[in-house]
Amino acid sequence: MDRGDAYQRRAWRLAYLLNGGDPDGAAAVMARVITAQPRLETLDPAHLDRLVVLSARHAEGWHGTRKAKPERRGRTGAGPTHPSAARPEALAILDVARTMPRQCLEAWILGRVDQLDLTAVSRAMDCSRTAATRHVERAEELMTQAVGPEQADRLASLRACVDALDPGPAVAAFRQEQRRRRRLRSAIAALAVAGIALVALVVLASLWVLGR
């Protein structure tokens, strides 16, 4: 796997987790990410994670507190792109995590699911290391209360599930849509230029006729 594919997988994985296993939400976040930075491989991992986190916040209209969302729907396509179709129990812990405040959810995903150190978590969340530590500790406290001693096993299952994610189809569809829009804009621009040229010819012809 080359660097571009690896970064694409990393971004999709994080977007998928931040959206509670909803492929539609993850695709919307990836669209924002790729629009902001078409070449993900030019970023370092911390900046890539931050771009995904901030894009996810923006997509949700995040203003410091997480809005309540309905339970994750079962719209998970077949095949490796959405492995939750075959292992729904793996994402059960993610449904629990989504009840936490937004920053706790982000910290839990980055610090516990992705197992990043606190410096990397703070950079991805665009906050201080102290704040990241507080969010991770609070998230751990809430998840321990909600899940109990089974948390470690469920985390391992969740990691195995999302590690199998394949962003290829969703990203390819978005890039194809981008190309279609570029072609459409080019066609409109060409028609505009042709229209201007036609008007200019008509004016010149009129002036020539009047000048005879």
CSV table of N, CA, C and O in Angstrom, one decimal, residues 5 66 86-87 93 113 161 173 200:
chain,number,residue,atom,x,y,z
A,5,ASP,N,-2.7,5.8,-0.5
A,5,ASP,CA,-3.7,4.8,0.0
A,5,ASP,C,-3.8,4.7,1.5
A,5,ASP,O,-4.9,4.6,2.1
A,66,ARG,N,-22.1,18.4,21.6
A,66,ARG,CA,-22.6,17.5,20.6
A,66,ARG,C,-24.1,17.4,20.6
A,66,ARG,O,-24.7,17.2,21.7
A,86,ALA,N,-21.5,-7.3,8.6
A,86,ALA,CA,-21.2,-8.7,9.0
A,86,ALA,C,-21.0,-8.8,10.5
A,86,ALA,O,-21.2,-9.8,11.1
A,87,ARG,N,-20.6,-7.7,11.1
A,87,ARG,CA,-20.2,-7.7,12.5
A,87,ARG,C,-20.9,-6.5,13.3
A,87,ARG,O,-20.2,-5.6,13.7
A,93,ILE,N,-20.3,-0.7,20.9
A,93,ILE,CA,-19.6,0.1,21.9
A,93,ILE,C,-19.5,1.6,21.3
A,93,ILE,O,-19.5,2.5,22.1
A,113,VAL,N,-9.4,4.1,20.9
A,113,VAL,CA,-9.5,3.3,19.7
A,113,VAL,C,-8.3,3.3,18.8
A,113,VAL,O,-7.7,2.3,18.4
A,161,CYS,N,-12.8,-4.4,13.3
A,161,CYS,CA,-13.9,-4.0,12.4
A,161,CYS,C,-13.4,-2.9,11.5
A,161,CYS,O,-13.5,-2.9,10.3
A,173,ALA,N,-16.0,7.5,-6.0
A,173,ALA,CA,-17.3,8.2,-6.4
A,173,ALA,C,-17.2,9.7,-6.2
A,173,ALA,O,-17.7,10.4,-7.1
A,200,ALA,N,-19.7,39.6,-30.3
A,200,ALA,CA,-18.7,40.5,-30.9
A,200,ALA,C,-18.7,40.5,-32.4
A,200,ALA,O,-18.6,41.6,-33.1
